[in-house]
């Protein structure tokens, strides 16, 4: 890697208000493919992940809107932002008065973006740069899971982890625009928002972003660790356009 991830992010993004959530400012990019190619060149890795961290995803936007209207969900509490990306949910939680926020992502650029974005809001976030889904649960009060259901492998592992968190007494909020692997049977909708994203990522600029809680343990459809059932994908559309 030629430059630090932080320097790379500052060079390839612009700090700006998030549409519909203007109080949150993030380092965002306009176009996904040129940035992805720049990441590939920077890392020398043709299989480098897409720069998820340079965009505010519809699921995270929905959680941000929800926390704006319901700050008591996180105020004074310890929050964990799973699959944090840009840190959108984390920054929204900080602004809503969270006592402490920890973020987890597997992408080193995401870790740097989260730090830069938290700092731009005058906050600090602890960042765990690894896959935590087989780890012990964090000692927190609330887990935020914004836009985690776009990938079958991730979806299969996120739900059991969130169930474990719920069983431990941790509040769980899921934000999602109806991605292919969203296990709607396991969720209870709390709110729905029209969120503005970008056709760089989605089929439409305006998406319906929903916020969910998990079904209570006694009302779960899935009780054992296992794959998300085929029926969970239903006829929902996956917003990601292959480039
Ligand atoms: C679609 S983005 C969502 C980002 C953010 N939550 C939002 O809503 O804007 C998904 C993020 O999940 C991260 N991710 C993928 N697999 C992961 C894993 N096993 N553990 C933690 N993060 C993961 C990716 O690196 C990416 O940043």
Short mmCIF file of C-alpha atoms and ligand atoms in Angstrom, two decimals:
data_model
loop_
_atom_site.label_atom_id
_atom_site.label_comp_id
_atom_site.label_asym_id
_atom_site.label_seq_id
_atom_site.Cartn_x
_atom_site.Cartn_y
_atom_site.Cartn_z
CA UNK A 1 0.00 0.00 0.00
CA UNK A 2 1.63 3.25 -1.15
CA UNK A 3 -0.03 5.82 1.15
CA UNK A 4 -1.79 5.46 4.47
CA UNK A 5 -5.49 4.52 4.20
CA UNK A 6 -6.29 7.88 5.79
CA UNK A 7 -4.32 9.81 3.15
CA UNK A 8 -5.99 7.74 0.44
CA UNK A 9 -9.45 8.54 1.80
CA UNK A 10 -8.75 12.25 2.07
CA UNK A 11 -7.47 12.26 -1.52
CA UNK A 12 -10.40 10.36 -3.03
CA UNK A 13 -13.43 11.64 -1.12
CA UNK A 14 -15.04 14.91 -0.11
CA UNK A 15 -16.33 15.70 3.36
CA UNK A 16 -19.98 16.63 2.90
CA UNK A 17 -23.42 16.41 4.56
CA UNK A 18 -25.29 13.17 4.06
CA UNK A 19 -28.48 13.75 2.01
CA UNK A 20 -31.50 13.61 4.31
CA UNK A 21 -29.24 13.47 7.34
CA UNK A 22 -27.43 16.79 6.88
CA UNK A 23 -26.21 16.97 10.47
CA UNK A 24 -23.95 14.00 9.68
CA UNK A 25 -20.91 14.79 7.53
CA UNK A 26 -18.94 11.99 5.96
CA UNK A 27 -16.05 11.59 3.54
CA UNK A 28 -17.98 10.39 0.50
CA UNK A 29 -17.18 9.59 -3.13
CA UNK A 30 -19.30 10.29 -6.20
CA UNK A 31 -18.43 7.29 -8.35
CA UNK A 32 -17.80 3.75 -7.28
CA UNK A 33 -15.87 2.20 -10.16
CA UNK A 34 -13.04 4.75 -10.49
CA UNK A 35 -12.56 4.60 -6.73
CA UNK A 36 -12.57 0.81 -6.74
CA UNK A 37 -9.91 0.84 -9.45
CA UNK A 38 -7.89 3.30 -7.37
CA UNK A 39 -8.17 0.94 -4.37
CA UNK A 40 -7.04 -1.97 -6.53
CA UNK A 41 -4.06 0.05 -7.78
CA UNK A 42 -3.22 1.31 -4.28
CA UNK A 43 -3.30 -2.14 -2.70
CA UNK A 44 -2.04 -4.10 -5.70
CA UNK A 45 -5.00 -6.38 -5.10
CA UNK A 46 -7.32 -7.04 -8.03
CA UNK A 47 -9.73 -8.69 -5.56
CA UNK A 48 -9.85 -5.71 -3.22
CA UNK A 49 -13.35 -5.22 -1.82
CA UNK A 50 -15.59 -2.53 -3.20
CA UNK A 51 -15.17 0.80 -1.41
CA UNK A 52 -18.35 0.41 0.65
CA UNK A 53 -16.86 2.87 3.12
CA UNK A 54 -17.11 5.78 0.64
CA UNK A 55 -20.90 5.69 0.47
CA UNK A 56 -23.84 6.10 2.84
CA UNK A 57 -25.88 2.95 2.31
CA UNK A 58 -29.67 2.89 2.46
CA UNK A 59 -29.74 0.65 5.54
CA UNK A 60 -27.41 2.94 7.44
CA UNK A 61 -29.37 5.98 6.33
CA UNK A 62 -32.55 4.45 7.76
CA UNK A 63 -30.83 3.81 11.09
CA UNK A 64 -29.52 7.38 11.08
CA UNK A 65 -33.01 8.74 10.55
CA UNK A 66 -34.37 6.51 13.28
CA UNK A 67 -31.75 7.64 15.78
CA UNK A 68 -32.46 11.27 14.91
CA UNK A 69 -36.12 10.73 15.88
CA UNK A 70 -35.43 8.34 18.77
CA UNK A 71 -32.15 9.43 20.37
CA UNK A 72 -33.15 7.74 23.64
CA UNK A 73 -32.40 4.37 22.00
CA UNK A 74 -28.67 5.11 22.22
CA UNK A 75 -28.31 8.18 24.48
CA UNK A 76 -25.98 7.45 27.38
CA UNK A 77 -25.51 3.87 26.18
CA UNK A 78 -22.65 1.79 24.76
CA UNK A 79 -23.19 1.16 21.06
CA UNK A 80 -21.64 -1.32 18.65
CA UNK A 81 -21.83 -0.57 14.91
CA UNK A 82 -21.45 -3.87 13.06
CA UNK A 83 -20.22 -3.73 9.43
CA UNK A 84 -19.69 -0.05 9.95
CA UNK A 85 -18.43 0.99 6.47
CA UNK A 86 -18.13 4.77 6.60
CA UNK A 87 -19.24 4.77 10.24
CA UNK A 88 -22.56 6.35 9.26
CA UNK A 89 -24.57 4.59 12.01
CA UNK A 90 -21.78 5.19 14.50
CA UNK A 91 -21.66 8.93 13.82
CA UNK A 92 -25.47 9.13 14.01
CA UNK A 93 -25.31 7.34 17.38
CA UNK A 94 -22.61 9.71 18.62
CA UNK A 95 -24.72 12.68 17.62
CA UNK A 96 -27.69 11.14 19.43
CA UNK A 97 -25.67 11.06 22.63
CA UNK A 98 -24.23 7.55 22.82
CA UNK A 99 -21.84 7.17 25.74
CA UNK A 100 -19.34 5.16 23.68
CA UNK A 101 -19.32 3.73 20.19
CA UNK A 102 -17.32 0.78 18.90
CA UNK A 103 -17.26 -0.05 15.21
CA UNK A 104 -16.31 -3.27 13.44
CA UNK A 105 -15.39 -3.75 9.82
CA UNK A 106 -13.03 -6.00 7.90
CA UNK A 107 -11.74 -3.38 5.45
CA UNK A 108 -8.71 -1.29 6.49
CA UNK A 109 -10.02 1.63 4.44
CA UNK A 110 -13.30 1.44 6.37
CA UNK A 111 -11.38 1.61 9.64
CA UNK A 112 -9.63 4.77 8.45
CA UNK A 113 -12.86 6.24 7.09
CA UNK A 114 -14.68 5.63 10.39
CA UNK A 115 -11.90 7.40 12.29
CA UNK A 116 -11.88 10.32 9.86
CA UNK A 117 -15.66 10.63 9.89
CA UNK A 118 -15.93 10.43 13.67
CA UNK A 119 -13.22 13.05 13.98
CA UNK A 120 -15.05 15.33 11.50
CA UNK A 121 -17.97 15.29 13.95
CA UNK A 122 -15.70 16.02 16.91
CA UNK A 123 -16.05 12.46 18.26
CA UNK A 124 -13.93 9.37 18.62
CA UNK A 125 -14.89 5.81 17.77
CA UNK A 126 -13.04 2.66 18.76
CA UNK A 127 -12.57 0.55 15.64
CA UNK A 128 -12.14 -3.22 15.54
CA UNK A 129 -10.59 -4.16 12.22
CA UNK A 130 -11.52 -7.81 11.92
CA UNK A 131 -14.41 -10.19 11.50
CA UNK A 132 -16.02 -10.39 14.93
CA UNK A 133 -18.84 -12.75 14.03
CA UNK A 134 -17.19 -15.77 15.67
CA UNK A 135 -15.94 -13.78 18.67
CA UNK A 136 -17.38 -13.33 22.10
CA UNK A 137 -20.08 -10.68 22.08
CA UNK A 138 -18.96 -7.15 22.90
CA UNK A 139 -19.93 -5.68 26.24
CA UNK A 140 -22.41 -3.11 24.90
CA UNK A 141 -26.06 -2.08 25.27
CA UNK A 142 -27.07 -1.62 21.63
CA UNK A 143 -25.97 -3.17 18.32
CA UNK A 144 -26.62 -1.34 15.04
CA UNK A 145 -26.51 -3.42 11.84
CA UNK A 146 -26.87 -1.17 8.80
CA UNK A 147 -27.11 -2.79 5.36
CA UNK A 148 -25.63 -6.19 6.21
CA UNK A 149 -27.87 -8.38 4.07
CA UNK A 150 -26.45 -7.91 0.56
CA UNK A 151 -24.22 -10.98 0.64
CA UNK A 152 -25.31 -14.58 1.30
CA UNK A 153 -22.20 -15.54 3.27
CA UNK A 154 -22.41 -12.49 5.53
CA UNK A 155 -26.18 -12.78 5.96
CA UNK A 156 -25.85 -16.39 7.09
CA UNK A 157 -23.49 -15.38 9.89
CA UNK A 158 -24.99 -12.06 10.95
CA UNK A 159 -28.39 -13.36 12.04
CA UNK A 160 -27.08 -15.93 14.57
CA UNK A 161 -24.69 -13.31 15.94
CA UNK A 162 -27.51 -10.79 16.35
CA UNK A 163 -29.68 -13.47 17.98
CA UNK A 164 -26.88 -14.18 20.46
CA UNK A 165 -26.65 -10.45 21.19
CA UNK A 166 -30.39 -10.24 21.75
CA UNK A 167 -30.27 -13.29 24.04
CA UNK A 168 -27.61 -11.48 26.06
CA UNK A 169 -30.02 -8.55 26.59
CA UNK A 170 -28.45 -6.28 23.97
CA UNK A 171 -30.89 -4.18 21.93
CA UNK A 172 -30.50 -4.78 18.20
CA UNK A 173 -31.47 -2.38 15.40
CA UNK A 174 -31.30 -3.53 11.78
CA UNK A 175 -31.49 -1.05 8.90
CA UNK A 176 -32.13 -2.32 5.40
CA UNK A 177 -33.83 -1.40 2.10
CA UNK A 178 -35.01 -4.98 1.44
CA UNK A 179 -31.84 -6.64 0.20
CA UNK A 180 -31.94 -10.13 -1.22
CA UNK A 181 -30.89 -11.96 1.96
CA UNK A 182 -32.83 -9.91 4.51
CA UNK A 183 -34.53 -12.42 6.86
CA UNK A 184 -37.80 -10.49 7.15
CA UNK A 185 -39.49 -13.39 8.96
CA UNK A 186 -37.10 -12.78 11.84
CA UNK A 187 -37.68 -9.03 12.03
CA UNK A 188 -40.27 -6.60 13.36
CA UNK A 189 -40.49 -3.32 11.45
CA UNK A 190 -40.15 -0.22 13.61
CA UNK A 191 -40.02 2.54 11.01
CA UNK A 192 -39.70 3.19 7.29
CA UNK A 193 -38.09 6.15 5.56
CA UNK A 194 -37.58 7.29 2.00
CA UNK A 195 -33.82 7.69 1.80
CA UNK A 196 -31.74 9.30 -0.91
CA UNK A 197 -28.77 7.23 -2.06
CA UNK A 198 -27.14 7.19 -5.47
CA UNK A 199 -27.63 5.28 -8.69
CA UNK A 200 -23.92 4.50 -8.46
CA UNK A 201 -25.05 1.87 -5.94
CA UNK A 202 -28.74 1.30 -6.42
CA UNK A 203 -31.31 0.93 -9.17
CA UNK A 204 -33.11 4.06 -7.90
CA UNK A 205 -31.90 7.22 -6.19
CA UNK A 206 -34.73 7.06 -3.64
CA UNK A 207 -35.08 3.84 -1.69
CA UNK A 208 -37.34 2.78 1.14
CA UNK A 209 -35.06 2.18 4.10
CA UNK A 210 -36.58 0.25 6.97
CA UNK A 211 -35.53 -0.12 10.57
CA UNK A 212 -36.25 -3.36 12.37
CA UNK A 213 -35.91 -5.00 15.74
CA UNK A 214 -35.39 -8.75 15.98
CA UNK A 215 -38.38 -10.89 16.86
CA UNK A 216 -38.40 -11.79 20.53
CA UNK A 217 -36.61 -15.08 21.23
CA UNK A 218 -39.86 -16.98 21.82
CA UNK A 219 -41.24 -15.92 18.43
CA UNK A 220 -38.25 -16.78 16.24
CA UNK A 221 -38.67 -18.85 13.12
CA UNK A 222 -35.01 -19.88 13.05
CA UNK A 223 -33.79 -21.42 16.27
CA UNK A 224 -30.56 -23.09 15.27
CA UNK A 225 -27.41 -21.81 13.64
CA UNK A 226 -27.84 -22.35 9.93
CA UNK A 227 -28.27 -20.76 6.54
CA UNK A 228 -30.87 -18.13 5.83
CA UNK A 229 -33.69 -20.10 4.16
CA UNK A 230 -34.26 -19.69 0.47
CA UNK A 231 -37.66 -18.15 1.11
CA UNK A 232 -36.04 -15.28 2.98
CA UNK A 233 -34.97 -13.70 -0.30
CA UNK A 234 -38.55 -13.69 -1.63
CA UNK A 235 -38.94 -11.43 -4.62
CA UNK A 236 -37.07 -8.56 -3.09
CA UNK A 237 -34.54 -6.80 -5.25
CA UNK A 238 -30.92 -6.53 -4.38
CA UNK A 239 -30.03 -2.88 -4.90
CA UNK A 240 -26.40 -3.48 -5.85
CA UNK A 241 -25.78 -3.13 -9.57
CA UNK A 242 -22.82 -5.17 -10.75
CA UNK A 243 -20.34 -2.85 -12.42
C1 LIG B 1 -23.06 -2.18 2.53
S1 LIG B 1 -21.80 -1.70 3.65
C2 LIG B 1 -22.76 -0.96 4.96
C3 LIG B 1 -21.99 0.10 5.69
C4 LIG B 1 -22.77 0.90 6.72
N1 LIG B 1 -23.27 0.07 7.79
C5 LIG B 1 -23.90 1.68 6.06
O1 LIG B 1 -25.07 1.31 6.23
O2 LIG B 1 -23.60 2.65 5.33
C6 LIG B 1 -21.32 -3.26 4.39
C7 LIG B 1 -20.03 -3.23 5.20
O3 LIG B 1 -19.86 -4.50 5.82
C8 LIG B 1 -18.49 -4.77 5.92
N2 LIG B 1 -18.33 -6.20 6.19
C9 LIG B 1 -18.46 -7.25 5.34
N3 LIG B 1 -18.25 -8.41 5.99
C10 LIG B 1 -18.02 -8.10 7.29
C11 LIG B 1 -17.75 -8.85 8.47
N4 LIG B 1 -17.68 -10.19 8.44
N5 LIG B 1 -17.56 -8.20 9.62
C12 LIG B 1 -17.61 -6.83 9.67
N6 LIG B 1 -17.86 -6.06 8.59
C13 LIG B 1 -18.07 -6.69 7.41
C14 LIG B 1 -17.96 -4.30 4.58
O4 LIG B 1 -16.55 -4.12 4.61
C15 LIG B 1 -18.75 -3.01 4.41
O5 LIG B 1 -18.03 -1.90 4.93
#
